[in-house]
C-alpha atoms as one frame of an Amber mdcrd trajectory, in Angstrom:
protein
 -37.531  -4.036  21.354 -36.201  -5.062  17.949 -35.662  -8.755  17.336 -31.874
  -9.322  17.523 -32.190 -12.421  15.334 -32.939 -10.605  12.124 -31.014  -9.613
   9.034 -30.158  -5.913   9.023 -32.047  -4.697   5.954 -31.528  -0.996   6.679
 -30.289   1.208   3.831 -26.842   2.723   3.624 -26.241   5.638   5.961 -24.015
   8.585   4.983 -21.375   7.107   7.322 -21.515   3.746   5.531 -21.275   5.390
   2.127 -18.236   7.338   3.315 -16.554   4.029   4.235 -17.554   2.614   0.845
 -15.969   5.548  -0.925 -12.775   5.343   1.093 -12.296   1.570   1.045 -14.180
   0.413  -2.052 -13.895   3.303  -4.538 -17.666   3.687  -4.413 -18.634   7.011
  -5.933 -21.705   7.862  -8.029 -19.491   7.902 -11.126 -17.802   4.545 -10.410
 -21.145   3.068  -9.466 -22.858   4.045 -12.713 -19.854   2.999 -14.804 -19.401
  -0.297 -12.946 -23.050  -1.325 -13.242 -23.218  -0.490 -16.955 -19.982  -2.307
 -17.779 -20.807  -5.374 -15.698 -24.212  -5.684 -17.377 -22.431  -5.535 -20.740
 -19.929  -8.197 -19.630 -22.770 -10.455 -18.482 -24.274 -10.236 -21.971 -20.921
 -11.192 -23.483 -20.511 -14.099 -21.046 -23.650 -15.741 -22.363 -22.935 -19.061
 -20.635 -23.545 -17.447 -17.239 -26.895 -17.300 -15.504 -27.059 -14.375 -13.071
 -29.647 -11.679 -12.536 -28.622  -8.219 -13.702 -30.714  -6.566 -10.993 -28.858
  -3.644  -9.494 -29.228  -4.979  -5.950 -27.332  -8.170  -6.821 -24.697  -6.532
  -9.034 -23.879  -4.056  -6.257 -23.079  -6.996  -3.957 -20.542  -8.319  -6.462
 -19.081  -4.948  -7.432 -18.560  -3.875  -3.839 -16.419  -6.892  -3.014 -14.459
  -6.167  -6.220 -13.996  -2.455  -5.422 -16.192  -1.500  -8.379 -13.901  -2.969
 -11.029 -16.267  -4.685 -13.516 -13.569  -6.952 -14.976 -12.821  -8.271 -11.488
 -16.550  -8.675 -10.878 -17.144 -10.832 -13.965 -14.102 -12.906 -13.004 -15.600
 -13.453  -9.557 -18.958 -14.431 -11.052 -17.232 -16.994 -13.259 -15.306 -18.354
 -10.264 -18.548 -18.617  -8.301 -20.082 -20.559 -11.192 -17.040 -22.842 -11.490
 -17.168 -23.567  -7.776 -20.863 -24.413  -7.882 -20.268 -26.688 -10.879 -17.336
 -28.462  -9.226 -19.274 -28.993  -6.000 -22.709 -29.520  -7.504 -23.265 -32.674
  -5.469 -23.066 -30.674  -2.225 -24.716 -27.431  -3.369 -27.365 -28.440  -5.915
 -30.791 -26.978  -5.084 -29.582 -26.031  -1.595 -32.239 -24.389   0.580 -32.259
 -23.679   4.348 -34.848 -26.358   5.077 -32.345 -29.064   4.083 -30.033 -28.031
   6.928 -32.658 -27.126   9.517 -31.706 -29.883  11.975 -27.944 -29.111  11.923
 -28.726 -25.394  12.288 -31.189 -25.807  15.130 -29.686 -28.769  16.981 -26.006
 -28.956  16.013 -24.792 -25.970  18.036 -21.851 -25.532  15.691 -22.434 -22.327
  13.747 -23.653 -19.126  15.389 -23.671 -15.405  14.633 -23.254 -12.753  17.319
 -26.375 -10.635  17.688 -24.183  -7.529  17.789 -21.689  -6.310  15.219 -18.153
  -5.372  16.239 -16.542  -1.953  16.581 -16.048  -1.755  12.807 -19.667  -2.683
  12.094 -18.675  -6.175  10.954 -20.703  -9.335  11.423 -19.049 -11.933  13.672
 -19.495 -15.604  12.792 -18.689 -18.201  15.477 -17.734 -21.718  14.368 -17.405
 -24.373  17.078 -14.989 -26.945  15.659 -14.048 -28.501  19.003 -15.812 -31.057
  21.175 -19.230 -29.455  20.545 -19.011 -30.747  16.976 -20.015 -34.372  16.572
 -19.219 -35.314  12.941 -21.486 -38.357  13.275 -24.422 -35.982  13.738 -23.304
 -33.046  11.565 -21.089 -34.072   8.660 -18.371 -31.909   7.112 -20.602 -31.518
   4.055 -23.464 -30.333   6.223 -21.223 -27.849   8.014 -20.095 -26.445   4.673
 -23.669 -26.136   3.434 -24.568 -24.168   6.571 -21.605 -21.874   5.994 -22.689
 -21.441   2.380 -26.254 -20.557   3.364 -25.048 -18.013   5.922 -22.811 -16.325
   3.360 -25.815 -15.929   1.035 -27.867 -14.392   3.829 -25.046 -12.028   4.829
 -24.966 -10.571   1.323 -28.357  -8.978   1.970 -26.937  -6.674   4.648 -25.653
  -3.370   3.293 -23.389  -2.975   6.324 -21.825  -6.393   5.711 -21.389  -5.676
   2.003 -19.373  -2.585   2.885 -17.719  -3.336   6.239 -17.254  -7.087   5.829
 -17.260  -9.858   8.394 -14.914 -11.784  10.663 -14.882 -15.406  11.814 -13.942
 -16.824  15.212 -13.075 -20.524  15.071 -13.413 -22.010  18.550 -11.433 -25.250
  18.909 -12.049 -25.892  22.614 -11.910 -29.625  23.288 -10.707 -30.499  19.793
  -9.995 -34.234  19.489  -9.179 -36.864  16.911 -12.872 -37.378  16.139 -13.089
 -33.857  14.737  -9.664 -33.953  13.070 -10.533 -37.143  11.185 -13.629 -35.406
   9.815 -11.508 -32.512   8.493 -10.048 -34.235   5.451  -7.750 -32.465   2.978
 -10.655 -32.473   0.521 -13.124 -30.746   2.852 -10.503 -28.204   3.938  -9.521
 -27.460   0.347 -13.183 -26.972  -0.568 -13.752 -24.474   2.241 -10.564 -22.498
   1.611 -11.077 -22.430  -2.158 -14.566 -21.077  -1.598 -13.403 -18.395   0.831
 -10.468 -17.285  -1.286 -11.890 -17.277  -4.812 -15.674 -17.768  -4.839 -17.189
 -15.912  -1.874 -18.670 -12.461  -2.618 -18.043 -11.117   0.869 -15.231  -9.165
   2.496 -13.738 -11.595   5.020 -11.504  -9.267   7.004 -10.134 -11.499   9.777
 -10.112 -15.122  10.894  -9.392 -15.789  14.564  -8.501 -19.187  16.017  -9.144
 -19.462  19.742  -8.832 -22.110  22.472  -6.958 -24.406  20.120  -5.031 -27.230
  21.871  -1.656 -28.534  20.746  -3.368 -31.111  18.539  -4.584 -28.210  16.385
  -1.174 -28.302  14.695  -2.500 -31.274  12.744  -5.351 -29.135  11.415  -3.019
 -26.285  10.556  -0.719 -28.620   8.621  -3.737 -29.613   6.505  -4.724 -25.996
   5.890  -1.380 -24.443   4.969  -0.997 -25.958   1.470  -4.290 -24.401   0.348
  -3.772 -20.871   1.682  -2.714 -17.866  -0.357  -0.632 -15.134   1.229  -3.531
 -12.699   1.525  -5.584 -15.161   3.552  -2.611 -16.172   5.711  -2.118 -12.515
   6.631  -5.708 -12.337   7.889  -5.445 -15.389  10.143  -4.592 -14.905  13.818
  -3.951 -17.496  16.532  -4.788 -16.723  20.146  -5.050 -19.984  22.077  -6.540
 -19.285  25.500  -5.164 -15.740  25.652  -8.211 -13.638  24.877  -6.202 -10.439
  25.326  -4.670 -11.234  21.935  -8.134 -11.391  20.399  -9.011  -8.101  22.095
  -6.294  -6.346  20.094  -8.537  -6.931  17.078 -11.991  -6.803  18.682 -12.389
  -4.816  21.925 -13.895  -6.776  24.838 -17.005  -4.595  24.975 -18.048  -6.121
  21.635 -17.419  -9.728  22.684 -19.354 -12.130  24.928 -17.934 -13.480  28.174
 -17.041 -16.701  26.292 -14.156 -14.795  24.711 -13.130 -12.598  27.603 -15.601
  -9.901  26.679 -17.832  -7.756  28.839 -21.056  -8.753  27.082 -23.171 -11.581
  28.553 -22.230 -15.155  27.817 -23.768 -16.507  24.617 -27.160 -18.022  25.404
 -28.451 -18.359  21.845 -27.606 -20.490  18.829 -28.417 -21.234  15.226 -31.846
 -22.315  16.469 -32.632 -18.686  17.263 -31.288 -17.476  13.925 -33.023 -20.054
  11.732 -36.304 -18.161  11.318 -34.321 -15.188   9.983 -32.706 -17.466   7.415
 -36.055 -18.954   6.385 -37.457 -15.460   6.089 -35.383 -14.912   2.962 -36.225
 -18.113   1.110 -37.035 -16.064  -1.999 -33.413 -14.936  -2.245 -32.117 -18.465
  -1.600 -34.418 -19.803  -4.322 -33.067 -17.258  -6.788 -29.468 -17.825  -5.709
 -29.523 -21.595  -6.227 -30.159 -21.023  -9.936 -27.056 -18.854 -10.346 -23.970
 -20.174 -12.104 -23.628 -21.651 -15.565 -26.711 -21.971 -17.723 -28.056 -25.500
 -17.799
């Protein structure tokens, strides 16, 4: 039996490539043109430090629908973000966040993909999260590491991912840890500096006090991201309109078994790609 806690490194299937053509403009012609033009733009943007390996450029061009001008803009935004938040991201490697990953119980990834072949990230922002043990900075670094790892999956490059934010038991301890600065950092990253297709964000089990969190988030959201956010409370049937129950665990009204794994189970998969993390931490502006 295949290990469910592994990155899906399988190549693109004809079905995946058909989705890429339909949704991302990915054709042999656009691919060749996009790669050539982006390599030329990288040479012209001589202050940037990124590999021009095809594997990496495809990641960027896919999220930009194979428009090279959009891709170089994204690369510059990624570099600006890393520069602005250098204190949090400098030389970041998985080992630095091993304890939060393995013991925090906050961030998890479903072992199965959903009905649209998308990865599903679970973020426990409620009572499970103890900010005294796992800081907001640490939580962001974990999110950042996971987004790097997800880029390696061809299916995720093409089909994207979704996030389920679980706010069960949310209290003032967690709300106080979610400052305007930490929320702005996360939303800026997601909206302008993340080379992944984030298709949906679902908020579940949020109590009334969540309104305080939402009031902090709204000023930093663009219209595109707002349109992808959905609020379900305890009514999992609302979530099932987006993700059928047969693709969800019992925790969210699904027919799959209750989640009995965590970031601890996933951590070896993250460590298994340390070479990519080591390369990635050098990306951005030239020093």
